[in-house]
PDB file of C-alpha atoms in Angstrom:
ATOM      1  CA  ALA A   1       9.485 -12.638   5.623  1.00 75.00           C
ATOM      2  CA  GLY A   2       8.494 -13.796   9.075  1.00 73.00           C
ATOM      3  CA  ASP A   3      10.042 -16.577  11.125  1.00 74.00           C
ATOM      4  CA  GLN A   4       9.673 -18.032  14.613  1.00 73.00           C
ATOM      5  CA  ASN A   5      11.389 -14.970  16.134  1.00 70.00           C
ATOM      6  CA  ASN A   6       9.241 -12.422  14.321  1.00 71.00           C
ATOM      7  CA  PRO A   7       6.116 -14.007  12.787  1.00 69.00           C
ATOM      8  CA  GLU A   8       4.844 -10.744  11.249  1.00 73.00           C
ATOM      9  CA  GLY A   9       8.096 -10.289   9.319  1.00 69.00           C
ATOM     10  CA  TYR A  10      11.058  -7.940   9.359  1.00 72.00           C
ATOM     11  CA  PHE A  11      10.047  -5.578   6.540  1.00 73.00           C
ATOM     12  CA  GLU A  12      13.580  -5.602   5.179  1.00 75.00           C
ATOM     13  CA  TRP A  13      14.591  -5.843   1.518  1.00 77.00           C
ATOM     14  CA  ASP A  14      15.869  -9.422   1.376  1.00 85.00           C
ATOM     15  CA  ALA A  15      18.309  -8.804  -1.504  1.00 92.00           C
ATOM     16  CA  VAL A  16      19.934  -5.927   0.412  1.00 93.00           C
ATOM     17  CA  VAL A  17      20.027  -7.947   3.637  1.00 92.00           C
ATOM     18  CA  ALA A  18      21.716 -10.877   1.868  1.00 95.00           C
ATOM     19  CA  LEU A  19      24.364  -8.675   0.240  1.00 97.00           C
ATOM     20  CA  GLN A  20      25.156  -6.828   3.459  1.00 97.00           C
ATOM     21  CA  GLU A  21      25.249 -10.040   5.487  1.00 96.00           C
ATOM     22  CA  ARG A  22      27.672 -11.614   2.992  1.00 97.00           C
ATOM     23  CA  LEU A  23      29.881  -8.518   3.049  1.00 98.00           C
ATOM     24  CA  LEU A  24      30.082  -8.480   6.839  1.00 98.00           C
ATOM     25  CA  ILE A  25      30.998 -12.172   6.793  1.00 97.00           C
ATOM     26  CA  ASP A  26      33.685 -11.537   4.159  1.00 98.00           C
ATOM     27  CA  LEU A  27      35.078  -8.663   6.243  1.00 98.00           C
ATOM     28  CA  GLN A  28      35.016 -10.862   9.360  1.00 97.00           C
ATOM     29  CA  ARG A  29      32.523  -8.557  11.079  1.00 97.00           C
ATOM     30  CA  TRP A  30      29.436 -10.794  10.974  1.00 94.00           C
ATOM     31  CA  TRP A  31      27.356  -9.681  13.947  1.00 88.00           C
ATOM     32  CA  PRO A  32      26.791 -13.119  15.615  1.00 89.00           C
ATOM     33  CA  ALA A  33      30.553 -13.805  15.617  1.00 90.00           C
ATOM     34  CA  PRO A  34      32.749 -12.415  18.397  1.00 90.00           C
ATOM     35  CA  GLU A  35      34.459 -10.201  15.745  1.00 95.00           C
ATOM     36  CA  GLY A  36      31.109  -8.551  15.058  1.00 93.00           C
ATOM     37  CA  THR A  37      31.703  -6.185  17.970  1.00 95.00           C
ATOM     38  CA  LEU A  38      34.976  -4.890  16.493  1.00 96.00           C
ATOM     39  CA  ALA A  39      35.385  -1.724  14.431  1.00 95.00           C
ATOM     40  CA  MET A  40      35.362  -2.198  10.685  1.00 96.00           C
ATOM     41  CA  PRO A  41      38.783  -3.249   9.380  1.00 97.00           C
ATOM     42  CA  GLU A  42      41.186  -0.624   8.125  1.00 97.00           C
ATOM     43  CA  GLY A  43      40.575   0.121   4.452  1.00 97.00           C
ATOM     44  CA  TRP A  44      37.377  -1.945   4.290  1.00 98.00           C
ATOM     45  CA  LEU A  45      35.781   0.361   1.705  1.00 98.00           C
ATOM     46  CA  GLN A  46      38.474  -0.657  -0.798  1.00 98.00           C
ATOM     47  CA  HIS A  47      38.376  -4.372   0.022  1.00 98.00           C
ATOM     48  CA  PRO A  48      37.509  -6.530  -3.040  1.00 98.00           C
ATOM     49  CA  ALA A  49      34.427  -7.910  -1.265  1.00 98.00           C
ATOM     50  CA  THR A  50      33.207  -4.370  -0.578  1.00 98.00           C
ATOM     51  CA  ARG A  51      33.729  -3.298  -4.185  1.00 98.00           C
ATOM     52  CA  ARG A  52      31.842  -6.379  -5.400  1.00 98.00           C
ATOM     53  CA  THR A  53      28.966  -5.636  -3.012  1.00 98.00           C
ATOM     54  CA  TYR A  54      29.026  -1.995  -4.076  1.00 98.00           C
ATOM     55  CA  GLU A  55      28.418  -2.949  -7.706  1.00 98.00           C
ATOM     56  CA  GLN A  56      25.584  -5.303  -6.759  1.00 98.00           C
ATOM     57  CA  LEU A  57      23.902  -2.732  -4.518  1.00 97.00           C
ATOM     58  CA  LEU A  58      24.389  -0.084  -7.192  1.00 97.00           C
ATOM     59  CA  ALA A  59      22.421  -2.193  -9.688  1.00 96.00           C
ATOM     60  CA  LEU A  60      19.616  -2.844  -7.166  1.00 94.00           C
ATOM     61  CA  LEU A  61      19.332   0.785  -6.142  1.00 94.00           C
ATOM     62  CA  ALA A  62      19.463   2.125  -9.690  1.00 94.00           C
ATOM     63  CA  ALA A  63      16.530  -0.098 -10.663  1.00 93.00           C
ATOM     64  CA  ALA A  64      14.573   0.854  -7.523  1.00 90.00           C
ATOM     65  CA  ARG A  65      15.270   4.552  -7.998  1.00 88.00           C
ATOM     66  CA  ASP A  66      13.928   4.410 -11.545  1.00 87.00           C
ATOM     67  CA  GLN A  67      10.727   2.661 -10.416  1.00 88.00           C
ATOM     68  CA  GLN A  68       9.946   4.676  -7.283  1.00 82.00           C
ATOM     69  CA  GLN A  69       7.605   7.618  -7.106  1.00 79.00           C
ATOM     70  CA  GLY A  70       8.277   9.798  -4.080  1.00 79.00           C
ATOM     71  CA  LEU A  71       9.964   8.744  -0.868  1.00 81.00           C
ATOM     72  CA  TRP A  72      11.173   5.234  -0.147  1.00 82.00           C
ATOM     73  CA  ALA A  73      13.161   3.657   2.659  1.00 84.00           C
ATOM     74  CA  ILE A  74      15.587   0.855   3.314  1.00 85.00           C
ATOM     75  CA  LYS A  75      15.553  -0.754   6.753  1.00 85.00           C
ATOM     76  CA  ASP A  76      18.337  -3.133   7.727  1.00 88.00           C
ATOM     77  CA  PRO A  77      20.404  -2.941  10.928  1.00 89.00           C
ATOM     78  CA  ARG A  78      23.490  -3.994   8.941  1.00 93.00           C
ATOM     79  CA  SER A  79      23.352  -0.608   7.209  1.00 94.00           C
ATOM     80  CA  SER A  80      24.494   0.926  10.486  1.00 93.00           C
ATOM     81  CA  ARG A  81      27.874  -0.727  10.086  1.00 95.00           C
ATOM     82  CA  LEU A  82      28.040  -0.027   6.351  1.00 97.00           C
ATOM     83  CA  LEU A  83      26.880   3.612   6.262  1.00 96.00           C
ATOM     84  CA  PRO A  84      30.017   4.889   4.450  1.00 97.00           C
ATOM     85  CA  LEU A  85      29.200   2.489   1.615  1.00 97.00           C
ATOM     86  CA  TRP A  86      25.633   3.837   1.465  1.00 96.00           C
ATOM     87  CA  LEU A  87      26.877   7.416   1.389  1.00 96.00           C
ATOM     88  CA  GLU A  88      29.044   6.536  -1.618  1.00 97.00           C
ATOM     89  CA  LEU A  89      26.190   4.706  -3.388  1.00 97.00           C
ATOM     90  CA  CYS A  90      23.740   7.549  -2.896  1.00 95.00           C
ATOM     91  CA  ARG A  91      26.240  10.129  -4.136  1.00 96.00           C
ATOM     92  CA  GLU A  92      26.839   8.139  -7.310  1.00 97.00           C
ATOM     93  CA  LEU A  93      23.124   7.631  -7.957  1.00 95.00           C
ATOM     94  CA  ALA A  94      22.134  11.180  -6.914  1.00 93.00           C
ATOM     95  CA  ILE A  95      19.746   9.768  -4.296  1.00 91.00           C
ATOM     96  CA  PRO A  96      19.003  12.390  -1.621  1.00 90.00           C
ATOM     97  CA  LEU A  97      19.817  10.215   1.380  1.00 91.00           C
ATOM     98  CA  ARG A  98      18.235  10.981   4.736  1.00 92.00           C
ATOM     99  CA  LEU A  99      19.061   9.067   7.884  1.00 94.00           C
ATOM    100  CA  LEU A 100      16.772   8.022  10.694  1.00 93.00           C
ATOM    101  CA  LEU A 101      18.106   6.136  13.698  1.00 94.00           C
ATOM    102  CA  ALA A 102      15.537   3.959  15.435  1.00 91.00           C
ATOM    103  CA  VAL A 103      16.883   3.241  18.912  1.00 93.00           C
ATOM    104  CA  ARG A 104      15.611   0.410  21.074  1.00 93.00           C
ATOM    105  CA  ASP A 105      16.299   0.141  24.797  1.00 95.00           C
ATOM    106  CA  PRO A 106      19.646  -1.677  25.071  1.00 95.00           C
ATOM    107  CA  ALA A 107      18.351  -3.928  27.881  1.00 95.00           C
ATOM    108  CA  GLU A 108      15.563  -5.171  25.584  1.00 93.00           C
ATOM    109  CA  VAL A 109      18.046  -5.805  22.780  1.00 93.00           C
ATOM    110  CA  VAL A 110      20.426  -7.683  25.067  1.00 95.00           C
ATOM    111  CA  THR A 111      17.619  -9.876  26.423  1.00 94.00           C
ATOM    112  CA  SER A 112      16.352 -10.598  22.916  1.00 90.00           C
ATOM    113  CA  LEU A 113      19.780 -11.450  21.466  1.00 92.00           C
ATOM    114  CA  VAL A 114      20.771 -13.679  24.366  1.00 94.00           C
ATOM    115  CA  ARG A 115      17.451 -15.539  24.261  1.00 92.00           C
ATOM    116  CA  ARG A 116      17.476 -15.977  20.485  1.00 88.00           C
ATOM    117  CA  ASP A 117      21.186 -16.412  19.722  1.00 89.00           C
ATOM    118  CA  GLY A 118      22.740 -17.632  22.963  1.00 90.00           C
ATOM    119  CA  PRO A 119      22.220 -21.328  22.227  1.00 88.00           C
ATOM    120  CA  LEU A 120      23.208 -20.948  18.553  1.00 86.00           C
ATOM    121  CA  VAL A 121      26.319 -18.765  18.616  1.00 89.00           C
ATOM    122  CA  GLY A 122      27.155 -18.359  22.299  1.00 89.00           C
ATOM    123  CA  MET A 123      25.718 -14.830  22.494  1.00 93.00           C
ATOM    124  CA  ASP A 124      26.062 -13.489  26.014  1.00 94.00           C
ATOM    125  CA  ALA A 125      24.974 -10.225  27.611  1.00 96.00           C
ATOM    126  CA  ASN A 126      28.391  -8.611  27.283  1.00 96.00           C
ATOM    127  CA  ARG A 127      28.673  -9.267  23.536  1.00 95.00           C
ATOM    128  CA  ALA A 128      25.032  -8.298  22.927  1.00 95.00           C
ATOM    129  CA  GLN A 129      25.566  -4.976  24.688  1.00 96.00           C
ATOM    130  CA  LYS A 130      28.730  -4.312  22.666  1.00 96.00           C
ATOM    131  CA  LEU A 131      26.756  -4.995  19.472  1.00 95.00           C
ATOM    132  CA  TRP A 132      24.106  -2.487  20.515  1.00 95.00           C
ATOM    133  CA  TRP A 133      26.738   0.187  21.124  1.00 95.00           C
ATOM    134  CA  ARG A 134      28.617  -0.597  17.918  1.00 95.00           C
ATOM    135  CA  HIS A 135      25.511  -0.438  15.693  1.00 94.00           C
ATOM    136  CA  ASN A 136      24.215   2.779  17.217  1.00 95.00           C
ATOM    137  CA  LEU A 137      27.426   4.737  17.721  1.00 95.00           C
ATOM    138  CA  GLU A 138      28.872   4.036  14.280  1.00 94.00           C
ATOM    139  CA  VAL A 139      25.827   5.695  12.723  1.00 95.00           C
ATOM    140  CA  VAL A 140      26.215   8.711  14.996  1.00 96.00           C
ATOM    141  CA  TYR A 141      29.927   9.094  14.185  1.00 96.00           C
ATOM    142  CA  GLN A 142      29.492   8.576  10.443  1.00 95.00           C
ATOM    143  CA  ALA A 143      26.542  10.971  10.206  1.00 96.00           C
ATOM    144  CA  ARG A 144      28.504  13.599  12.107  1.00 96.00           C
ATOM    145  CA  ALA A 145      31.549  13.113   9.874  1.00 95.00           C
ATOM    146  CA  ALA A 146      29.342  13.492   6.784  1.00 95.00           C
ATOM    147  CA  GLY A 147      27.625  16.589   8.209  1.00 96.00           C
ATOM    148  CA  MET A 148      24.224  14.868   8.028  1.00 95.00           C
ATOM    149  CA  ALA A 149      21.270  15.336  10.323  1.00 93.00           C
ATOM    150  CA  LEU A 150      20.426  12.235  12.327  1.00 94.00           C
ATOM    151  CA  PRO A 151      16.943  12.299  13.804  1.00 93.00           C
ATOM    152  CA  VAL A 152      16.417   9.634  16.449  1.00 92.00           C
ATOM    153  CA  VAL A 153      13.183   7.739  17.007  1.00 90.00           C
ATOM    154  CA  ASP A 154      12.566   5.775  20.203  1.00 91.00           C
ATOM    155  CA  PHE A 155      11.345   2.261  19.373  1.00 90.00           C
ATOM    156  CA  GLY A 156       9.480   1.991  22.667  1.00 91.00           C
ATOM    157  CA  GLY A 157       7.587   5.200  21.955  1.00 91.00           C
ATOM    158  CA  TRP A 158       5.553   3.451  19.265  1.00 91.00           C
ATOM    159  CA  PHE A 159       3.967   1.281  21.954  1.00 91.00           C
ATOM    160  CA  GLN A 160       3.708   3.835  24.769  1.00 91.00           C
ATOM    161  CA  GLN A 161       2.609   6.996  22.916  1.00 92.00           C
ATOM    162  CA  PRO A 162       2.076   6.112  19.248  1.00 93.00           C
ATOM    163  CA  HIS A 163       0.340   9.394  18.281  1.00 94.00           C
ATOM    164  CA  HIS A 164       3.131  11.447  19.825  1.00 94.00           C
ATOM    165  CA  GLN A 165       5.762   9.196  18.240  1.00 93.00           C
ATOM    166  CA  LEU A 166       4.216   9.649  14.793  1.00 94.00           C
ATOM    167  CA  GLU A 167       4.241  13.438  15.199  1.00 93.00           C
ATOM    168  CA  GLU A 168       7.900  13.282  16.310  1.00 91.00           C
ATOM    169  CA  LEU A 169       8.763  11.248  13.215  1.00 91.00           C
ATOM    170  CA  ILE A 170       6.979  13.658  10.886  1.00 92.00           C
ATOM    171  CA  GLU A 171       8.708  16.613  12.548  1.00 90.00           C
ATOM    172  CA  ALA A 172      12.105  14.897  12.262  1.00 88.00           C
ATOM    173  CA  MET A 173      11.551  14.043   8.585  1.00 87.00           C
ATOM    174  CA  PRO A 174       9.817  17.105   7.089  1.00 85.00           C
ATOM    175  CA  THR A 175       9.785  15.543   3.616  1.00 85.00           C
ATOM    176  CA  LEU A 176       7.199  13.103   4.963  1.00 86.00           C
ATOM    177  CA  GLN A 177       3.797  14.499   4.128  1.00 88.00           C
ATOM    178  CA  PRO A 178       1.367  11.724   5.118  1.00 92.00           C
ATOM    179  CA  SER A 179      -2.326  12.177   4.518  1.00 93.00           C
ATOM    180  CA  LEU A 180      -4.762  11.745   7.384  1.00 95.00           C
ATOM    181  CA  GLU A 181      -5.580   8.296   6.002  1.00 96.00           C
ATOM    182  CA  GLN A 182      -1.886   7.319   5.926  1.00 94.00           C
ATOM    183  CA  ARG A 183      -1.470   8.510   9.506  1.00 95.00           C
ATOM    184  CA  ALA A 184      -4.468   6.469  10.622  1.00 96.00           C
ATOM    185  CA  ASN A 185      -3.189   3.399   8.767  1.00 94.00           C
ATOM    186  CA  ALA A 186       0.249   3.744  10.379  1.00 91.00           C
ATOM    187  CA  LEU A 187      -1.238   4.004  13.854  1.00 93.00           C
ATOM    188  CA  ALA A 188      -3.585   1.062  13.224  1.00 92.00           C
ATOM    189  CA  PHE A 189      -0.597  -1.070  12.243  1.00 87.00           C
ATOM    190  CA  ILE A 190       1.033  -0.708  15.681  1.00 89.00           C
ATOM    191  CA  GLU A 191       0.410  -3.744  17.869  1.00 82.00           C
ATOM    192  CA  PRO A 192       1.929  -4.309  21.336  1.00 80.00           C
ATOM    193  CA  SER A 193       2.526  -7.951  20.345  1.00 77.00           C
ATOM    194  CA  HIS A 194       4.941  -6.702  17.649  1.00 71.00           C
ATOM    195  CA  ARG A 195       7.367  -5.543  20.341  1.00 72.00           C
ATOM    196  CA  ARG A 196       9.995  -8.222  20.106  1.00 64.00           C
TER     197      ARG A 196
END
């Protein structure tokens, strides 16, 4: 759903977002808190809160898997921190997981976080930059450790060269086979005012 920070919405699965948010809070790694910039705690995958979240996500994903035809995606920045959990879930459910890292210019992210969260949680430029590094590098390290490909898509490219960006995405994810109509619809959806 949308809010004052992003009126068009976030296009994230709210049940997944809520479970991941709760888990990060329980593990004392909630992103707005100063501890959100720290590495995940030792043994976090075996923590009771993680195992509880695992079972809840397992139920959600099993139902979605059984209802989906073709490709589907989950978008939530919290997944960057929790990728080992997702690898485990997808193995258990035999979901052929593919990763795609959408990277936004760190200066834009810092400006956005400070503007939005500075008054609420004391977010400053230093902490915002650490969050950007933590969320992006953990995905890189975990993907490498798992021997998984990690195509990278530049967020800014959607607004500067959308046709080229779409071709890059399709090349990076060869299982995507969009029709000409789907390509046109995707490009029509891109609005410069969405860049926030």
